[in-house]
Amino acid sequence: MSEKNDFRGCPATGIGSMPGGDAREAAKTVTGSFAGGEGLPYLAELPARGPGADMIGRTVGLLVELYGHVEPSGWRISDRPGRDTRRARSWLGEDLDALEEFTQGYEGPLKVQAVGPWTLAAALERRGGEAVLGDPGACRDLAASLAEGLRAHLAEVRRRVPGAEVILQLDEPSLTAVLRGQIRTASGYRTHRAVDRQVVEGTLRDVLATVGDGATLVHTCAPGVPFALLRRAGAGGISFDLALLTEREEEAIGEAVEGGTRLFLGVVPGTDPASGGLSDPGGSVMGVRTLWRRLGLNPGTLSESVAITPSCGLAGASPAYARAVLAHCVRAARSLADNPE
């Protein structure tokens, strides 16, 4: 198994975001939920704190020689670091302090998340108000700035948690829309042209390479995951909501598994269900077993091919439910390993 696909000790994890605004409480929950090698701890994100803690603003704070500020329409490129960029960096520093506190002596895999170059290009505005996505040169500059910023960020995480095997997750919920030419312009009357698939793939490859020998994955909570493209770009794992999978993608899933790609399957609701409770852990992974049978894959490979996650981030959940979900993912992964058929 190549290093990029090495997710040993990662049977369950979360996507990234957590509810509330207490960095210490979030770090304590995440590290505690996945203690003892039963899951993959991660650097929690707390978007409820406001601009700069949201997924776009947090990643803008990582950029090198590019800055951003908040407009009513969203994040826009700035000439110099202002209050919004400084706030984003401050929130991240607070989260890193909390993670460091609760990972003293920790050795093992540790996941960090950032918005990928194409979702960032679709969300971040140029000075005139149009998305970076509409300017190929600006896209290249943005991706280069992101790659440089990620290298520094990953080095900082390794410095603070020296026993960590850092895994990089790129969040790309807009990737399919970018490939299909479905990202709307500022006016809303037309869409940006679809970006060439080879350009998308090459850019993703360059950004994923910032982790060096560490493992990588790409997360998207949108339908139509481009599995083959992500694998060619070097993603060792692909994270998605299992409920959005269609038969059209099943062949690509089978090829991914046989090629050694780890699937991070979102099977547990990310917000408090109306019924008020979670199903039993075995019931949560019933669809995973069904998919494996349909694909004709060996059930014995399930535990090494699949990690169990919530369907998306937990920012919209109650704190109690978020804790319950992470614990449930661990139990569901254990059920899958104990009873693959």
mmCIF file of C-alpha atoms in Angstrom:
data_model
loop_
_atom_site.group_PDB
_atom_site.id
_atom_site.type_symbol
_atom_site.label_atom_id
_atom_site.label_comp_id
_atom_site.label_asym_id
_atom_site.label_seq_id
_atom_site.Cartn_x
_atom_site.Cartn_y
_atom_site.Cartn_z
ATOM 1 C CA MET A 1 0.000 0.000 0.000
ATOM 2 C CA SER A 2 1.450 3.386 -0.986
ATOM 3 C CA GLU A 3 1.962 6.026 1.692
ATOM 4 C CA LYS A 4 -0.679 8.230 0.078
ATOM 5 C CA ASN A 5 -3.230 5.467 0.703
ATOM 6 C CA ASP A 6 -1.995 4.469 4.155
ATOM 7 C CA PHE A 7 -4.928 5.043 6.486
ATOM 8 C CA ARG A 8 -4.112 2.338 9.025
ATOM 9 C CA GLY A 9 -5.702 3.154 12.352
ATOM 10 C CA CYS A 10 -8.457 5.183 10.714
ATOM 11 C CA PRO A 11 -11.670 3.096 10.933
ATOM 12 C CA ALA A 12 -13.803 6.145 11.755
ATOM 13 C CA THR A 13 -13.494 9.919 11.765
ATOM 14 C CA GLY A 14 -15.406 13.177 11.431
ATOM 15 C CA ILE A 15 -15.492 15.545 8.477
ATOM 16 C CA GLY A 16 -14.092 18.613 10.242
ATOM 17 C CA SER A 17 -16.634 21.087 11.593
ATOM 18 C CA MET A 18 -18.052 20.943 15.106
ATOM 19 C CA PRO A 19 -20.811 22.968 16.829
ATOM 20 C CA GLY A 20 -20.284 25.914 19.144
ATOM 21 C CA GLY A 21 -17.321 28.199 19.627
ATOM 22 C CA ASP A 22 -15.222 26.591 22.386
ATOM 23 C CA ALA A 23 -11.962 25.372 20.818
ATOM 24 C CA ARG A 24 -10.877 23.440 23.931
ATOM 25 C CA GLU A 25 -14.201 21.621 24.210
ATOM 26 C CA ALA A 26 -14.110 20.689 20.502
ATOM 27 C CA ALA A 27 -10.523 19.417 20.708
ATOM 28 C CA LYS A 28 -11.337 17.437 23.839
ATOM 29 C CA THR A 29 -14.379 15.842 22.164
ATOM 30 C CA VAL A 30 -12.561 14.943 18.941
ATOM 31 C CA THR A 31 -9.433 13.533 20.569
ATOM 32 C CA GLY A 32 -11.445 11.718 23.231
ATOM 33 C CA SER A 33 -13.846 10.158 20.720
ATOM 34 C CA PHE A 34 -11.026 8.591 18.728
ATOM 35 C CA ALA A 35 -8.677 7.599 21.547
ATOM 36 C CA GLY A 36 -6.969 4.235 21.618
ATOM 37 C CA GLY A 37 -6.589 3.854 17.856
ATOM 38 C CA GLU A 38 -10.340 3.498 17.277
ATOM 39 C CA GLY A 39 -10.507 6.407 14.883
ATOM 40 C CA LEU A 40 -8.796 9.333 13.237
ATOM 41 C CA PRO A 41 -8.620 12.526 15.356
ATOM 42 C CA TYR A 42 -8.626 15.835 13.512
ATOM 43 C CA LEU A 43 -8.181 19.571 13.885
ATOM 44 C CA ALA A 44 -11.728 20.765 14.598
ATOM 45 C CA GLU A 45 -13.321 23.710 12.781
ATOM 46 C CA LEU A 46 -15.876 25.945 14.545
ATOM 47 C CA PRO A 47 -17.720 28.050 11.942
ATOM 48 C CA ALA A 48 -20.301 29.287 14.479
ATOM 49 C CA ARG A 49 -17.707 31.796 15.685
ATOM 50 C CA GLY A 50 -18.336 33.832 12.520
ATOM 51 C CA PRO A 51 -16.345 35.176 9.555
ATOM 52 C CA GLY A 52 -12.836 33.784 9.551
ATOM 53 C CA ALA A 53 -13.922 30.559 11.234
ATOM 54 C CA ASP A 54 -16.099 29.566 8.243
ATOM 55 C CA MET A 55 -14.525 27.086 5.826
ATOM 56 C CA ILE A 56 -13.676 29.681 3.149
ATOM 57 C CA GLY A 57 -12.376 32.294 5.589
ATOM 58 C CA ARG A 58 -10.307 29.747 7.480
ATOM 59 C CA THR A 59 -8.546 28.718 4.257
ATOM 60 C CA VAL A 60 -8.143 32.345 3.130
ATOM 61 C CA GLY A 61 -6.189 32.805 6.358
ATOM 62 C CA LEU A 62 -3.717 30.139 5.192
ATOM 63 C CA LEU A 63 -2.916 31.824 1.872
ATOM 64 C CA VAL A 64 0.546 33.251 1.258
ATOM 65 C CA GLU A 65 0.794 36.770 -0.244
ATOM 66 C CA LEU A 66 -2.958 36.745 -0.914
ATOM 67 C CA TYR A 67 -5.447 38.214 1.527
ATOM 68 C CA GLY A 68 -9.192 38.468 1.870
ATOM 69 C CA HIS A 69 -11.953 40.485 3.463
ATOM 70 C CA VAL A 70 -15.672 39.939 3.909
ATOM 71 C CA GLU A 71 -18.208 41.641 1.652
ATOM 72 C CA PRO A 72 -22.004 41.142 1.852
ATOM 73 C CA SER A 73 -21.626 38.672 -1.034
ATOM 74 C CA GLY A 74 -18.812 36.695 0.607
ATOM 75 C CA TRP A 75 -15.019 36.661 0.777
ATOM 76 C CA ARG A 76 -13.111 38.931 -1.627
ATOM 77 C CA ILE A 77 -9.399 39.294 -2.389
ATOM 78 C CA SER A 78 -7.661 42.212 -0.664
ATOM 79 C CA ASP A 79 -4.416 44.076 -1.292
ATOM 80 C CA ARG A 80 -3.229 43.652 2.291
ATOM 81 C CA PRO A 81 -4.143 41.652 5.409
ATOM 82 C CA GLY A 82 -7.002 43.386 7.199
ATOM 83 C CA ARG A 83 -9.184 42.650 10.188
ATOM 84 C CA ASP A 84 -10.927 39.643 8.589
ATOM 85 C CA THR A 85 -7.690 37.901 7.579
ATOM 86 C CA ARG A 86 -6.178 38.542 11.017
ATOM 87 C CA ARG A 87 -9.314 37.143 12.669
ATOM 88 C CA ALA A 88 -9.121 33.974 10.551
ATOM 89 C CA ARG A 89 -5.502 33.444 11.549
ATOM 90 C CA SER A 90 -6.316 34.106 15.200
ATOM 91 C CA TRP A 91 -9.114 31.520 15.238
ATOM 92 C CA LEU A 92 -6.816 28.936 13.643
ATOM 93 C CA GLY A 93 -4.111 29.668 16.212
ATOM 94 C CA GLU A 94 -6.644 29.134 19.000
ATOM 95 C CA ASP A 95 -7.669 25.798 17.478
ATOM 96 C CA LEU A 96 -4.039 24.692 17.164
ATOM 97 C CA ASP A 97 -3.376 25.625 20.799
ATOM 98 C CA ALA A 98 -6.335 23.474 21.892
ATOM 99 C CA LEU A 99 -5.289 20.556 19.691
ATOM 100 C CA GLU A 100 -1.745 20.700 21.061
ATOM 101 C CA GLU A 101 -3.079 20.664 24.626
ATOM 102 C CA PHE A 102 -5.154 17.521 24.093
ATOM 103 C CA THR A 103 -2.581 15.583 22.017
ATOM 104 C CA GLN A 104 0.321 15.631 24.485
ATOM 105 C CA GLY A 105 2.264 12.406 23.889
ATOM 106 C CA TYR A 106 -0.014 11.384 21.011
ATOM 107 C CA GLU A 107 1.452 9.227 18.266
ATOM 108 C CA GLY A 108 -0.551 8.226 15.221
ATOM 109 C CA PRO A 109 -2.595 9.631 12.355
ATOM 110 C CA LEU A 110 -4.005 13.151 12.639
ATOM 111 C CA LYS A 111 -6.195 14.854 10.016
ATOM 112 C CA VAL A 112 -6.257 18.510 9.038
ATOM 113 C CA GLN A 113 -8.773 20.017 6.594
ATOM 114 C CA ALA A 114 -8.661 22.922 4.151
ATOM 115 C CA VAL A 115 -10.863 24.017 1.289
ATOM 116 C CA GLY A 116 -9.510 22.714 -2.011
ATOM 117 C CA PRO A 117 -8.386 25.008 -4.849
ATOM 118 C CA TRP A 118 -11.533 24.686 -6.991
ATOM 119 C CA THR A 119 -14.140 25.264 -4.299
ATOM 120 C CA LEU A 120 -11.994 28.161 -3.101
ATOM 121 C CA ALA A 121 -11.799 29.607 -6.641
ATOM 122 C CA ALA A 122 -15.588 29.281 -6.980
ATOM 123 C CA ALA A 123 -16.260 31.054 -3.653
ATOM 124 C CA LEU A 124 -13.544 33.714 -3.453
ATOM 125 C CA GLU A 125 -14.218 36.919 -5.371
ATOM 126 C CA ARG A 126 -11.756 39.024 -7.326
ATOM 127 C CA ARG A 127 -11.700 42.748 -6.658
ATOM 128 C CA GLY A 128 -14.451 43.390 -9.205
ATOM 129 C CA GLY A 129 -16.826 40.938 -7.543
ATOM 130 C CA GLU A 130 -16.595 38.003 -9.962
ATOM 131 C CA ALA A 131 -15.281 34.650 -8.745
ATOM 132 C CA VAL A 132 -11.604 33.818 -9.139
ATOM 133 C CA LEU A 133 -12.864 30.831 -11.132
ATOM 134 C CA GLY A 134 -13.493 33.064 -14.167
ATOM 135 C CA ASP A 135 -9.797 33.962 -14.555
ATOM 136 C CA PRO A 136 -7.420 31.043 -15.344
ATOM 137 C CA GLY A 137 -4.363 33.066 -14.297
ATOM 138 C CA ALA A 138 -5.964 34.011 -10.993
ATOM 139 C CA CYS A 139 -6.829 30.325 -10.426
ATOM 140 C CA ARG A 140 -3.190 29.370 -10.887
ATOM 141 C CA ASP A 141 -2.020 32.076 -8.501
ATOM 142 C CA LEU A 142 -4.614 31.057 -5.915
ATOM 143 C CA ALA A 143 -3.634 27.380 -6.096
ATOM 144 C CA ALA A 144 0.079 28.241 -5.751
ATOM 145 C CA SER A 145 -0.653 30.472 -2.741
ATOM 146 C CA LEU A 146 -2.795 27.738 -1.161
ATOM 147 C CA ALA A 147 -0.093 25.100 -1.704
ATOM 148 C CA GLU A 148 2.558 27.292 -0.083
ATOM 149 C CA GLY A 149 0.249 28.116 2.821
ATOM 150 C CA LEU A 150 -0.617 24.465 3.367
ATOM 151 C CA ARG A 151 3.057 23.485 3.482
ATOM 152 C CA ALA A 152 3.593 25.990 6.294
ATOM 153 C CA HIS A 153 0.394 24.917 8.092
ATOM 154 C CA LEU A 154 1.278 21.216 7.959
ATOM 155 C CA ALA A 155 4.777 21.969 9.249
ATOM 156 C CA GLU A 156 3.228 23.881 12.168
ATOM 157 C CA VAL A 157 0.905 20.970 13.001
ATOM 158 C CA ARG A 158 3.866 18.557 12.951
ATOM 159 C CA ARG A 159 5.837 20.903 15.217
ATOM 160 C CA ARG A 160 3.007 21.094 17.745
ATOM 161 C CA VAL A 161 2.159 17.354 17.613
ATOM 162 C CA PRO A 162 5.528 15.752 16.838
ATOM 163 C CA GLY A 163 4.183 12.203 17.036
ATOM 164 C CA ALA A 164 1.501 12.842 14.406
ATOM 165 C CA GLU A 165 1.335 11.267 10.978
ATOM 166 C CA VAL A 166 -0.453 14.186 9.342
ATOM 167 C CA ILE A 167 -3.201 13.453 6.822
ATOM 168 C CA LEU A 168 -4.441 16.242 4.544
ATOM 169 C CA GLN A 169 -8.125 16.482 3.622
ATOM 170 C CA LEU A 170 -9.177 18.901 0.894
ATOM 171 C CA ASP A 171 -12.852 19.913 1.037
ATOM 172 C CA GLU A 172 -14.212 20.241 -2.511
ATOM 173 C CA PRO A 173 -18.034 20.461 -2.361
ATOM 174 C CA SER A 174 -18.109 22.663 -5.505
ATOM 175 C CA LEU A 175 -15.802 20.452 -7.582
ATOM 176 C CA THR A 176 -18.540 18.706 -9.594
ATOM 177 C CA ALA A 177 -20.232 22.046 -10.345
ATOM 178 C CA VAL A 178 -16.877 23.472 -11.523
ATOM 179 C CA LEU A 179 -16.406 20.506 -13.873
ATOM 180 C CA ARG A 180 -19.939 20.834 -15.235
ATOM 181 C CA GLY A 181 -19.946 24.608 -15.677
ATOM 182 C CA GLN A 182 -22.636 25.132 -13.038
ATOM 183 C CA ILE A 183 -21.033 27.883 -10.920
ATOM 184 C CA ARG A 184 -23.086 31.060 -11.349
ATOM 185 C CA THR A 185 -21.532 34.434 -12.114
ATOM 186 C CA ALA A 186 -22.062 37.430 -9.810
ATOM 187 C CA SER A 187 -25.151 38.531 -11.778
ATOM 188 C CA GLY A 188 -26.722 35.106 -11.416
ATOM 189 C CA TYR A 189 -27.836 35.175 -15.072
ATOM 190 C CA ARG A 190 -25.145 32.929 -16.473
ATOM 191 C CA THR A 191 -22.557 30.399 -15.349
ATOM 192 C CA HIS A 192 -18.793 30.211 -15.530
ATOM 193 C CA ARG A 193 -17.419 27.992 -18.273
ATOM 194 C CA ALA A 194 -16.573 24.427 -17.243
ATOM 195 C CA VAL A 195 -12.890 24.065 -16.371
ATOM 196 C CA ASP A 196 -10.907 21.530 -18.405
ATOM 197 C CA ARG A 197 -10.669 18.240 -16.482
ATOM 198 C CA GLN A 198 -6.907 17.972 -17.002
ATOM 199 C CA VAL A 199 -6.422 21.444 -15.520
ATOM 200 C CA VAL A 200 -8.610 20.521 -12.539
ATOM 201 C CA GLU A 201 -6.713 17.274 -12.034
ATOM 202 C CA GLY A 202 -3.271 18.850 -12.319
ATOM 203 C CA THR A 203 -4.096 21.619 -9.868
ATOM 204 C CA LEU A 204 -5.472 19.154 -7.323
ATOM 205 C CA ARG A 205 -2.363 16.997 -7.728
ATOM 206 C CA ASP A 206 -0.093 19.956 -6.994
ATOM 207 C CA VAL A 207 -2.014 20.958 -3.869
ATOM 208 C CA LEU A 208 -2.307 17.395 -2.536
ATOM 209 C CA ALA A 209 1.468 17.014 -2.984
ATOM 210 C CA THR A 210 2.048 19.574 -0.210
ATOM 211 C CA VAL A 211 1.633 16.843 2.412
ATOM 212 C CA GLY A 212 4.784 15.110 1.160
ATOM 213 C CA ASP A 213 4.753 11.428 2.121
ATOM 214 C CA GLY A 214 1.572 11.726 4.175
ATOM 215 C CA ALA A 215 -1.809 10.321 3.232
ATOM 216 C CA THR A 216 -4.376 12.484 1.451
ATOM 217 C CA LEU A 217 -8.100 12.504 0.881
ATOM 218 C CA VAL A 218 -10.695 14.691 -0.798
ATOM 219 C CA HIS A 219 -14.130 15.273 0.719
ATOM 220 C CA THR A 220 -17.255 16.322 -1.134
ATOM 221 C CA CYS A 221 -20.845 16.284 0.104
ATOM 222 C CA ALA A 222 -22.235 16.917 -3.414
ATOM 223 C CA PRO A 223 -23.705 14.332 -5.815
ATOM 224 C CA GLY A 224 -21.657 13.132 -8.792
ATOM 225 C CA VAL A 225 -18.269 12.571 -7.161
ATOM 226 C CA PRO A 226 -15.556 12.387 -9.891
ATOM 227 C CA PHE A 227 -13.880 9.282 -8.457
ATOM 228 C CA ALA A 228 -11.506 8.534 -11.335
ATOM 229 C CA LEU A 229 -10.285 12.131 -11.565
ATOM 230 C CA LEU A 230 -9.605 12.309 -7.834
ATOM 231 C CA ARG A 231 -7.668 9.055 -7.909
ATOM 232 C CA ARG A 232 -5.541 10.251 -10.832
ATOM 233 C CA ALA A 233 -4.877 13.491 -8.950
ATOM 234 C CA GLY A 234 -3.331 11.464 -6.132
ATOM 235 C CA ALA A 235 -6.081 11.319 -3.501
ATOM 236 C CA GLY A 236 -5.502 8.214 -1.412
ATOM 237 C CA GLY A 237 -8.982 8.459 0.071
ATOM 238 C CA ILE A 238 -12.323 9.861 -1.066
ATOM 239 C CA SER A 239 -14.931 11.052 1.444
ATOM 240 C CA PHE A 240 -18.597 11.357 0.449
ATOM 241 C CA ASP A 241 -22.199 10.956 1.565
ATOM 242 C CA LEU A 242 -23.218 7.369 0.806
ATOM 243 C CA ALA A 243 -26.886 8.400 0.490
ATOM 244 C CA LEU A 244 -26.039 10.490 -2.611
ATOM 245 C CA LEU A 245 -24.402 7.601 -4.462
ATOM 246 C CA THR A 246 -26.160 6.424 -7.629
ATOM 247 C CA GLU A 247 -25.767 3.229 -9.656
ATOM 248 C CA ARG A 248 -23.959 5.292 -12.280
ATOM 249 C CA GLU A 249 -20.995 5.697 -9.909
ATOM 250 C CA GLU A 250 -20.803 2.113 -8.683
ATOM 251 C CA GLU A 251 -18.327 0.904 -11.302
ATOM 252 C CA ALA A 252 -15.981 3.763 -10.418
ATOM 253 C CA ILE A 253 -16.357 2.855 -6.728
ATOM 254 C CA GLY A 254 -15.399 -0.763 -7.416
ATOM 255 C CA GLU A 255 -12.346 0.332 -9.414
ATOM 256 C CA ALA A 256 -11.330 2.714 -6.629
ATOM 257 C CA VAL A 257 -11.514 -0.019 -3.983
ATOM 258 C CA GLU A 258 -9.588 -2.489 -6.118
ATOM 259 C CA GLY A 259 -6.988 0.210 -6.769
ATOM 260 C CA GLY A 260 -6.408 0.681 -3.033
ATOM 261 C CA THR A 261 -8.368 3.914 -2.506
ATOM 262 C CA ARG A 262 -9.852 4.244 0.983
ATOM 263 C CA LEU A 263 -13.534 5.206 1.044
ATOM 264 C CA PHE A 264 -14.682 7.509 3.830
ATOM 265 C CA LEU A 265 -18.398 6.799 3.833
ATOM 266 C CA GLY A 266 -20.832 9.278 5.352
ATOM 267 C CA VAL A 267 -23.557 7.086 6.804
ATOM 268 C CA VAL A 268 -24.579 8.834 10.048
ATOM 269 C CA PRO A 269 -26.799 11.982 9.909
ATOM 270 C CA GLY A 270 -24.812 15.148 10.569
ATOM 271 C CA THR A 271 -27.669 16.981 12.316
ATOM 272 C CA ASP A 272 -29.993 15.892 15.094
ATOM 273 C CA PRO A 273 -32.631 13.588 13.536
ATOM 274 C CA ALA A 274 -36.295 14.455 13.981
ATOM 275 C CA SER A 275 -36.809 11.047 15.603
ATOM 276 C CA GLY A 276 -34.421 12.138 18.329
ATOM 277 C CA GLY A 277 -32.015 9.203 18.182
ATOM 278 C CA LEU A 278 -29.503 7.207 16.169
ATOM 279 C CA SER A 279 -30.118 3.747 14.769
ATOM 280 C CA ASP A 280 -28.090 0.856 16.118
ATOM 281 C CA PRO A 281 -24.467 0.842 14.843
ATOM 282 C CA GLY A 282 -25.038 -2.274 12.730
ATOM 283 C CA GLY A 283 -28.026 -0.647 11.066
ATOM 284 C CA SER A 284 -25.966 2.415 10.168
ATOM 285 C CA VAL A 285 -23.584 0.322 8.047
ATOM 286 C CA MET A 286 -26.181 -1.967 6.473
ATOM 287 C CA GLY A 287 -25.988 0.060 3.251
ATOM 288 C CA VAL A 288 -22.216 -0.406 3.159
ATOM 289 C CA ARG A 289 -22.576 -4.194 3.312
ATOM 290 C CA THR A 290 -25.270 -4.041 0.616
ATOM 291 C CA LEU A 291 -23.023 -1.961 -1.654
ATOM 292 C CA TRP A 292 -20.172 -4.445 -1.197
ATOM 293 C CA ARG A 293 -22.410 -7.366 -2.181
ATOM 294 C CA ARG A 294 -23.728 -5.494 -5.214
ATOM 295 C CA LEU A 295 -20.190 -4.754 -6.371
ATOM 296 C CA GLY A 296 -19.108 -8.354 -5.840
ATOM 297 C CA LEU A 297 -16.295 -7.305 -3.519
ATOM 298 C CA ASN A 298 -14.810 -9.517 -0.824
ATOM 299 C CA PRO A 299 -16.489 -8.681 2.532
ATOM 300 C CA GLY A 300 -13.177 -9.399 4.232
ATOM 301 C CA THR A 301 -11.728 -6.249 2.681
ATOM 302 C CA LEU A 302 -14.340 -3.939 4.205
ATOM 303 C CA SER A 303 -12.443 -2.873 7.309
ATOM 304 C CA GLU A 304 -9.292 -2.016 5.354
ATOM 305 C CA SER A 305 -11.173 -0.281 2.514
ATOM 306 C CA VAL A 306 -13.772 1.768 4.418
ATOM 307 C CA ALA A 307 -13.841 4.376 7.177
ATOM 308 C CA ILE A 308 -17.144 5.470 8.721
ATOM 309 C CA THR A 309 -18.008 9.178 9.043
ATOM 310 C CA PRO A 310 -20.994 11.469 9.518
ATOM 311 C CA SER A 311 -22.718 12.412 6.247
ATOM 312 C CA CYS A 312 -21.153 15.895 6.430
ATOM 313 C CA GLY A 313 -19.769 18.326 8.996
ATOM 314 C CA LEU A 314 -21.327 18.640 12.447
ATOM 315 C CA ALA A 315 -21.542 22.439 12.688
ATOM 316 C CA GLY A 316 -25.354 22.300 12.584
ATOM 317 C CA ALA A 317 -25.672 19.651 15.284
ATOM 318 C CA SER A 318 -26.204 20.141 18.997
ATOM 319 C CA PRO A 319 -23.025 19.572 21.070
ATOM 320 C CA ALA A 320 -24.528 16.478 22.678
ATOM 321 C CA TYR A 321 -25.513 15.023 19.316
ATOM 322 C CA ALA A 322 -22.064 15.776 17.839
ATOM 323 C CA ARG A 323 -20.424 13.803 20.646
ATOM 324 C CA ALA A 324 -22.908 10.973 20.145
ATOM 325 C CA VAL A 325 -22.298 10.881 16.380
ATOM 326 C CA LEU A 326 -18.526 10.521 16.685
ATOM 327 C CA ALA A 327 -18.919 7.722 19.249
ATOM 328 C CA HIS A 328 -21.532 6.094 17.009
ATOM 329 C CA CYS A 329 -19.154 6.170 14.014
ATOM 330 C CA VAL A 330 -16.568 4.280 16.085
ATOM 331 C CA ARG A 331 -19.123 1.635 17.098
ATOM 332 C CA ALA A 332 -20.430 1.327 13.522
ATOM 333 C CA ALA A 333 -16.890 0.801 12.203
ATOM 334 C CA ARG A 334 -16.362 -1.868 14.868
ATOM 335 C CA SER A 335 -19.598 -3.572 13.798
ATOM 336 C CA LEU A 336 -18.418 -3.571 10.179
ATOM 337 C CA ALA A 337 -15.079 -5.114 11.131
ATOM 338 C CA ASP A 338 -16.663 -7.750 13.385
ATOM 339 C CA ASN A 339 -19.508 -8.673 11.004
ATOM 340 C CA PRO A 340 -18.526 -7.757 7.427
ATOM 341 C CA GLU A 341 -21.298 -9.908 5.958
#
